[in-house]
Amino acid sequence: MAANQFRTPTIPFSHPITTATRKTCVAAQSTLTRNTLKKLVIRASIEDDIHKGDNKTTVDQDISQTPGVYNSKDPSAVDCASRDSKSHQSTRFWCWGVSGAYSESAAEKAYPGCEAVPCEQFDIAFQAVENWLVDRAVLPIENSLGGSIHRNYDLLLRHRLHIVGEVQFAVRHCLLANHGVRVEDLRRVLSHPQALAQCENTLTKLGVIREAVDDTAGAAQFVALHQLKDTGAVASLGAASIYDLNVLAQDIQDDSDNITRFLMLAREPIIPGTDRPFKTSIVFSLEEGPGVLFKALAVFAMRNINLTKIESRPQRRQPLRQPVETTNGSLKYFDYLFYVDFEASMADPNSQNALRHLKEFATFLRVLGSYPMDISLA
């Protein structure tokens, strides 16, 4: 096998945590910090509750039952932004990846002092928030190099959570290994597939075999727990500290402009304002026809509303549609949902008018959230 080829993943990180897994974590006290063990126990407890069937959400919910245009005066909406600005220490976040993942750093940037609980499955993060087991979820939605996280776009529609914030986080990859291991000792390197791809040049020069696992911090955890002497991990400086690994090299990503955008999800929306830059995320579907998508996007252009993101996904329940008139009756085409982000608050009458206009010919429209923009990088 060539050194620059990916090997088949051999490390199962996505299985539910069981009693046996918890015992394994406790047995590793000499390697993991006390804070990390606490988070693993919290995560195990939450995942056990979810897997016992305490799931009040129907994930295959018909999208026709979802709400239409967002009402900023809805009394059920909570001003989470003003409430959370007072204290974050009691806020518990469900972050994707094991302790030390970039999601954890993103949560700390958005809510300093919050309690971050690691999670290894996107679905469980959504369910934990819906079932009142945690207050928020912090999940990646797109990367400047790797593109969109399509799984999370689909989950945004299937679940009834609201986007209440975003964080743009500068990802800085490090090459980690156990103490005493040198760069020339490495035969393989573990990490998330996107992280491995983002460090292509460095890893190619090293001539190591790359193995893809579920997340960067999970790779660091595995290397530390098994005291591997010929294996390194691509992960963060935070992961190196948590799992007591040596940093062989910093900033090994091919492109210094490596930014991941994370979304903050909550059970209730925040009340949008106009005192600072806001972004609004929506999803809609359209009937097939010439110029229909152009017409949909024009409702924003004619009001000088800037679109920052457009993502299309085939509808899950009915991905293919049969045309009314075909020559042989066998032609089909995809039926799409369109996810759009635009730079405006739903408190702005201009935005409200744009969505009213869009709703006139959209077959489905839902506001996923109207939230403050993150204009800083960390």
Coordinates of C-alpha atoms in Angstrom, one line a residue:
M1 CA 0.0 0.0 0.0
A2 CA 1.3 3.5 -0.9
A3 CA 2.2 5.7 2.0
N4 CA -0.2 8.5 0.8
Q5 CA -3.3 6.3 0.7
F6 CA -5.9 6.1 3.4
R7 CA -6.4 2.8 5.2
T8 CA -9.7 1.4 6.2
P9 CA -10.8 2.7 9.6
T10 CA -10.0 0.2 12.3
I11 CA -11.0 2.1 15.4
P12 CA -14.7 2.1 16.4
F13 CA -15.5 5.4 18.0
S14 CA -19.2 5.7 17.3
H15 CA -20.6 2.9 19.4
P16 CA -22.9 3.9 22.4
I17 CA -21.1 4.0 25.7
T18 CA -22.0 1.0 27.9
T19 CA -21.1 0.0 31.4
A20 CA -18.1 -1.9 30.2
T21 CA -16.9 1.2 28.3
R22 CA -17.2 3.3 31.5
K23 CA -15.1 0.8 33.4
T24 CA -12.4 1.1 30.7
C25 CA -12.4 4.8 31.1
V26 CA -12.1 4.6 34.9
A27 CA -9.2 2.2 34.5
A28 CA -7.3 4.8 32.5
Q29 CA -7.1 7.3 35.3
S30 CA -3.3 7.3 35.1
T31 CA -3.5 8.8 31.6
L32 CA -6.7 10.9 31.5
T33 CA -7.2 14.0 33.7
R34 CA -9.9 14.0 36.4
N35 CA -11.9 16.6 34.5
T36 CA -11.8 14.4 31.3
L37 CA -13.1 11.4 33.3
K38 CA -15.9 13.5 34.8
K39 CA -17.0 14.5 31.3
L40 CA -16.9 10.8 30.1
V41 CA -19.2 9.8 33.0
I42 CA -21.6 12.7 32.2
R43 CA -21.6 11.7 28.6
A44 CA -22.2 8.0 29.4
S45 CA -25.1 8.9 31.7
I46 CA -26.8 11.1 29.0
E47 CA -26.3 8.6 26.2
D48 CA -27.7 5.8 28.4
D49 CA -30.8 7.9 29.0
I50 CA -31.2 8.4 25.2
H51 CA -30.6 4.8 24.3
K52 CA -33.1 3.6 26.9
G53 CA -35.8 5.2 24.7
D54 CA -36.2 8.5 26.4
N55 CA -36.5 10.2 23.0
K56 CA -39.5 12.4 22.6
T57 CA -38.6 13.4 19.0
T58 CA -39.8 11.8 15.9
V59 CA -36.8 12.1 13.7
D60 CA -38.7 11.2 10.5
Q61 CA -41.1 14.1 11.1
D62 CA -43.1 15.2 8.0
I63 CA -41.7 18.6 7.0
S64 CA -45.2 19.8 6.1
Q65 CA -45.9 20.0 9.9
T66 CA -43.0 22.4 10.6
P67 CA -43.8 26.1 11.2
G68 CA -43.7 28.7 8.5
V69 CA -42.4 32.3 8.9
Y70 CA -40.7 33.1 12.2
N71 CA -42.6 35.4 14.5
S72 CA -40.2 37.6 16.4
K73 CA -43.0 38.6 18.8
D74 CA -43.8 35.0 19.7
P75 CA -44.0 35.0 23.6
S76 CA -42.5 31.5 23.6
A77 CA -39.2 32.9 22.2
V78 CA -36.6 33.5 24.9
D79 CA -33.9 36.2 24.8
C80 CA -31.1 33.7 25.3
A81 CA -28.5 36.2 24.1
S82 CA -29.1 38.6 27.0
R83 CA -29.6 35.9 29.5
D84 CA -26.5 34.0 28.6
S85 CA -24.3 37.1 28.6
K86 CA -24.7 37.3 32.4
S87 CA -23.4 33.8 33.2
H88 CA -22.3 30.8 31.2
Q89 CA -20.9 28.7 34.0
S90 CA -24.2 26.9 34.6
T91 CA -24.7 26.2 30.8
R92 CA -24.0 22.7 29.7
F93 CA -23.0 22.2 26.1
W94 CA -23.0 19.0 24.1
C95 CA -20.0 19.2 21.8
W96 CA -19.2 16.8 19.0
G97 CA -16.0 14.7 19.5
V98 CA -14.3 13.5 22.7
S99 CA -12.8 15.9 25.2
G100 CA -10.3 18.1 23.5
A101 CA -12.1 18.4 20.2
Y102 CA -12.3 21.7 18.3
S103 CA -16.1 21.9 19.1
E104 CA -15.1 22.2 22.7
S105 CA -12.9 25.2 22.0
A106 CA -15.6 26.8 19.9
A107 CA -18.1 26.5 22.8
E108 CA -15.5 28.1 25.1
K109 CA -15.1 30.9 22.7
A110 CA -18.8 31.6 22.5
Y111 CA -19.7 30.9 26.1
P112 CA -16.6 31.3 28.4
G113 CA -16.8 29.2 31.5
C114 CA -19.5 26.8 30.1
E115 CA -19.4 23.1 30.8
A116 CA -18.7 21.2 27.7
V117 CA -19.7 17.5 27.5
P118 CA -18.2 15.5 24.6
C119 CA -20.3 13.5 22.2
E120 CA -19.4 11.1 19.4
Q121 CA -22.6 11.2 17.3
F122 CA -24.4 14.2 15.8
D123 CA -27.8 12.6 16.3
I124 CA -27.3 12.2 20.0
A125 CA -26.4 15.9 20.4
F126 CA -29.7 16.9 18.9
Q127 CA -31.6 14.5 21.0
A128 CA -29.8 15.5 24.2
V129 CA -30.9 19.1 23.8
E130 CA -34.5 18.2 22.8
N131 CA -34.8 16.0 25.9
W132 CA -33.6 18.7 28.3
L133 CA -30.4 16.7 29.1
V134 CA -28.1 19.6 28.1
D135 CA -28.8 23.3 27.4
R136 CA -27.0 23.7 24.1
A137 CA -25.3 21.8 21.3
V138 CA -22.2 23.0 19.4
L139 CA -21.8 21.4 16.0
P140 CA -19.7 22.0 12.9
I141 CA -21.6 23.0 9.8
E142 CA -18.9 23.9 7.3
N143 CA -15.2 24.2 6.8
S144 CA -13.4 26.6 4.5
L145 CA -11.4 23.8 3.0
G146 CA -13.6 20.7 3.4
G147 CA -17.0 22.3 2.7
S148 CA -20.3 21.6 4.3
I149 CA -21.2 19.0 6.9
H150 CA -24.2 17.6 5.1
R151 CA -25.3 15.3 7.9
N152 CA -26.0 18.3 10.2
Y153 CA -28.0 20.1 7.5
D154 CA -30.3 17.1 7.3
L155 CA -30.5 16.9 11.1
L156 CA -31.4 20.6 11.4
L157 CA -34.6 19.8 9.4
R158 CA -35.4 16.6 11.2
H159 CA -35.3 18.1 14.6
R160 CA -37.0 21.1 16.2
L161 CA -34.0 23.0 17.5
H162 CA -33.2 26.6 16.8
I163 CA -29.9 28.2 15.8
V164 CA -29.0 30.8 18.5
G165 CA -25.5 31.6 17.5
E166 CA -22.4 30.8 15.4
V167 CA -18.7 30.7 15.9
Q168 CA -16.0 30.9 13.3
F169 CA -12.9 29.0 14.7
A170 CA -9.5 29.0 13.2
V171 CA -8.3 25.4 13.1
R172 CA -4.6 24.8 13.9
H173 CA -3.6 21.2 13.6
C174 CA -0.7 19.7 15.5
L175 CA 1.2 16.4 15.1
L176 CA 1.0 14.6 18.5
A177 CA 2.7 11.5 19.9
N178 CA 3.6 9.9 23.2
H179 CA 6.6 11.1 25.1
G180 CA 9.9 9.7 23.8
V181 CA 8.5 9.1 20.3
R182 CA 10.3 11.0 17.5
V183 CA 9.0 12.1 14.2
E184 CA 11.1 9.5 12.4
D185 CA 9.6 6.7 14.6
L186 CA 6.1 7.3 13.2
R187 CA 4.7 4.7 10.8
R188 CA 1.0 5.9 10.8
V189 CA -1.0 8.9 11.8
L190 CA -4.7 8.9 13.0
S191 CA -7.2 11.7 12.7
H192 CA -10.5 12.8 11.2
P193 CA -10.6 12.4 7.4
Q194 CA -10.9 16.2 6.8
A195 CA -7.9 16.9 9.2
L196 CA -5.8 14.3 7.3
A197 CA -6.7 15.9 4.0
Q198 CA -6.0 19.4 5.4
C199 CA -2.4 18.3 6.3
E200 CA -1.8 16.4 3.1
N201 CA 1.6 18.1 2.3
T202 CA 3.1 17.5 5.7
L203 CA 2.0 13.9 6.0
T204 CA 3.2 13.1 2.5
K205 CA 6.6 14.4 3.3
L206 CA 6.7 12.2 6.4
G207 CA 5.8 9.2 4.4
V208 CA 3.3 7.9 7.0
I209 CA 0.2 5.8 6.5
R210 CA -3.0 7.7 7.3
E211 CA -5.9 6.1 9.1
A212 CA -9.2 7.9 9.3
V213 CA -11.2 7.9 12.6
D214 CA -14.3 9.8 13.8
D215 CA -12.6 12.9 15.3
T216 CA -9.3 14.5 15.9
A217 CA -9.4 14.4 19.7
G218 CA -10.5 10.7 19.6
A219 CA -7.3 9.9 17.6
A220 CA -5.2 11.6 20.3
Q221 CA -7.1 9.7 23.1
F222 CA -6.5 6.4 21.3
V223 CA -2.8 7.0 20.9
A224 CA -2.4 7.9 24.6
L225 CA -4.5 5.1 26.0
H226 CA -2.7 2.5 24.1
Q227 CA 0.8 4.1 24.6
L228 CA 1.6 3.6 20.9
K229 CA 5.2 4.1 19.9
D230 CA 4.9 4.1 16.1
T231 CA 1.6 6.1 15.8
G232 CA 0.8 9.8 16.0
A233 CA -2.3 11.9 15.8
V234 CA -3.4 15.1 14.1
A235 CA -5.3 17.1 16.7
S236 CA -5.3 20.3 18.7
L237 CA -3.0 21.7 21.4
G238 CA -5.8 21.2 23.8
A239 CA -6.0 17.5 23.1
A240 CA -2.2 17.3 23.7
S241 CA -2.6 18.7 27.1
I242 CA -5.6 16.6 28.1
Y243 CA -4.1 13.3 27.0
D244 CA -0.5 14.2 28.0
L245 CA 1.0 13.9 24.5
N246 CA 4.1 15.5 23.1
V247 CA 3.7 18.1 20.4
L248 CA 6.1 17.1 17.5
A249 CA 5.0 20.0 15.2
Q250 CA 2.4 22.8 15.2
D251 CA 0.4 24.4 12.4
I252 CA 0.9 21.5 10.0
Q253 CA -2.2 22.3 8.0
D254 CA -1.5 23.1 4.3
D255 CA -3.5 26.3 4.3
S256 CA -3.3 28.8 7.1
D257 CA -6.9 30.0 6.4
N258 CA -8.5 26.9 7.8
I259 CA -11.7 28.1 9.3
T260 CA -14.6 25.9 10.7
R261 CA -18.0 27.4 11.3
F262 CA -19.9 26.0 14.3
L263 CA -23.6 26.5 15.1
M264 CA -25.1 26.9 18.6
L265 CA -28.4 25.0 18.9
A266 CA -31.1 25.4 21.6
R267 CA -34.6 24.4 22.3
E268 CA -36.0 27.9 22.0
P269 CA -35.1 30.7 19.6
I270 CA -33.6 34.0 20.7
I271 CA -35.4 37.3 20.1
P272 CA -33.6 38.9 17.2
G273 CA -32.4 42.5 17.4
T274 CA -31.0 45.2 15.2
D275 CA -28.3 46.5 17.6
R276 CA -25.6 44.4 16.0
P277 CA -25.0 42.3 12.8
F278 CA -27.4 39.4 12.6
K279 CA -27.6 36.4 10.3
T280 CA -30.7 34.4 9.5
S281 CA -30.8 30.8 8.3
I282 CA -33.8 29.4 6.4
V283 CA -34.8 26.2 4.5
F284 CA -37.4 26.1 1.7
S285 CA -38.6 24.0 -1.2
L286 CA -40.0 25.0 -4.6
E287 CA -42.1 23.6 -7.4
E288 CA -40.1 22.6 -10.5
G289 CA -40.2 25.1 -13.3
P290 CA -38.1 27.6 -15.4
G291 CA -36.7 30.4 -13.3
V292 CA -38.3 29.4 -10.0
L293 CA -35.1 29.3 -8.1
F294 CA -34.1 32.7 -9.7
K295 CA -37.4 34.1 -8.5
A296 CA -36.8 32.8 -5.0
L297 CA -33.4 34.4 -4.7
A298 CA -34.6 37.6 -6.3
V299 CA -36.8 38.4 -3.2
F300 CA -33.5 39.0 -1.3
A301 CA -31.7 40.8 -4.1
M302 CA -34.5 43.4 -4.7
R303 CA -34.3 44.3 -1.0
N304 CA -30.4 44.5 -0.9
I305 CA -30.1 41.5 1.4
N306 CA -26.8 39.7 1.1
L307 CA -26.8 35.9 0.8
T308 CA -23.8 34.3 2.5
K309 CA -24.6 30.6 1.9
I310 CA -26.7 28.5 -0.4
E311 CA -26.9 24.7 0.1
S312 CA -29.2 22.2 -1.7
R313 CA -30.1 18.8 -0.4
P314 CA -32.4 16.2 -1.9
Q315 CA -35.7 15.8 0.1
R316 CA -35.3 12.8 2.3
R317 CA -38.9 11.5 2.1
Q318 CA -39.3 12.0 -1.6
P319 CA -35.9 12.5 -3.3
L320 CA -37.2 11.8 -6.8
R321 CA -40.2 13.3 -8.6
Q322 CA -41.9 12.1 -11.8
P323 CA -42.4 14.8 -14.4
V324 CA -46.0 15.3 -15.6
E325 CA -45.2 14.9 -19.3
T326 CA -42.4 12.6 -20.4
T327 CA -41.8 10.7 -23.6
N328 CA -41.5 7.3 -22.0
G329 CA -42.7 7.9 -18.5
S330 CA -39.4 6.9 -16.9
L331 CA -37.6 10.2 -16.4
K332 CA -37.3 11.5 -12.9
Y333 CA -35.5 14.4 -11.2
F334 CA -34.4 15.3 -7.7
D335 CA -36.7 17.2 -5.5
Y336 CA -34.5 19.7 -3.5
L337 CA -34.5 21.6 -0.3
F338 CA -32.6 24.8 -0.3
Y339 CA -30.7 26.1 2.8
V340 CA -29.9 29.8 2.7
D341 CA -28.1 32.1 5.1
F342 CA -28.5 35.8 4.7
E343 CA -27.1 38.9 6.5
A344 CA -30.1 40.4 8.2
S345 CA -32.2 40.1 11.4
M346 CA -35.7 38.9 11.5
A347 CA -36.4 42.0 13.5
D348 CA -35.8 44.0 10.3
P349 CA -39.1 44.6 8.3
N350 CA -37.0 44.1 5.1
S351 CA -36.3 40.5 6.1
Q352 CA -39.9 39.9 7.1
N353 CA -41.2 41.2 3.7
A354 CA -38.6 39.1 1.9
L355 CA -39.9 35.9 3.5
R356 CA -43.5 36.9 3.0
H357 CA -42.7 37.3 -0.6
L358 CA -40.9 33.9 -0.7
K359 CA -43.7 32.2 1.0
E360 CA -46.1 33.1 -1.8
F361 CA -44.5 30.5 -4.2
A362 CA -42.5 28.3 -1.9
T363 CA -44.0 24.9 -1.2
F364 CA -42.3 24.8 2.3
L365 CA -40.5 27.5 4.3
R366 CA -39.0 27.3 7.8
V367 CA -36.7 29.7 9.7
L368 CA -34.0 27.8 11.4
G369 CA -32.8 30.7 13.4
S370 CA -31.9 34.4 13.5
Y371 CA -28.8 35.0 15.5
P372 CA -25.8 37.3 16.0
M373 CA -23.0 37.0 13.5
D374 CA -19.5 36.0 14.6
I375 CA -17.2 38.5 12.9
S376 CA -14.1 37.5 14.8
L377 CA -11.6 34.6 14.4
A378 CA -9.9 32.7 17.3

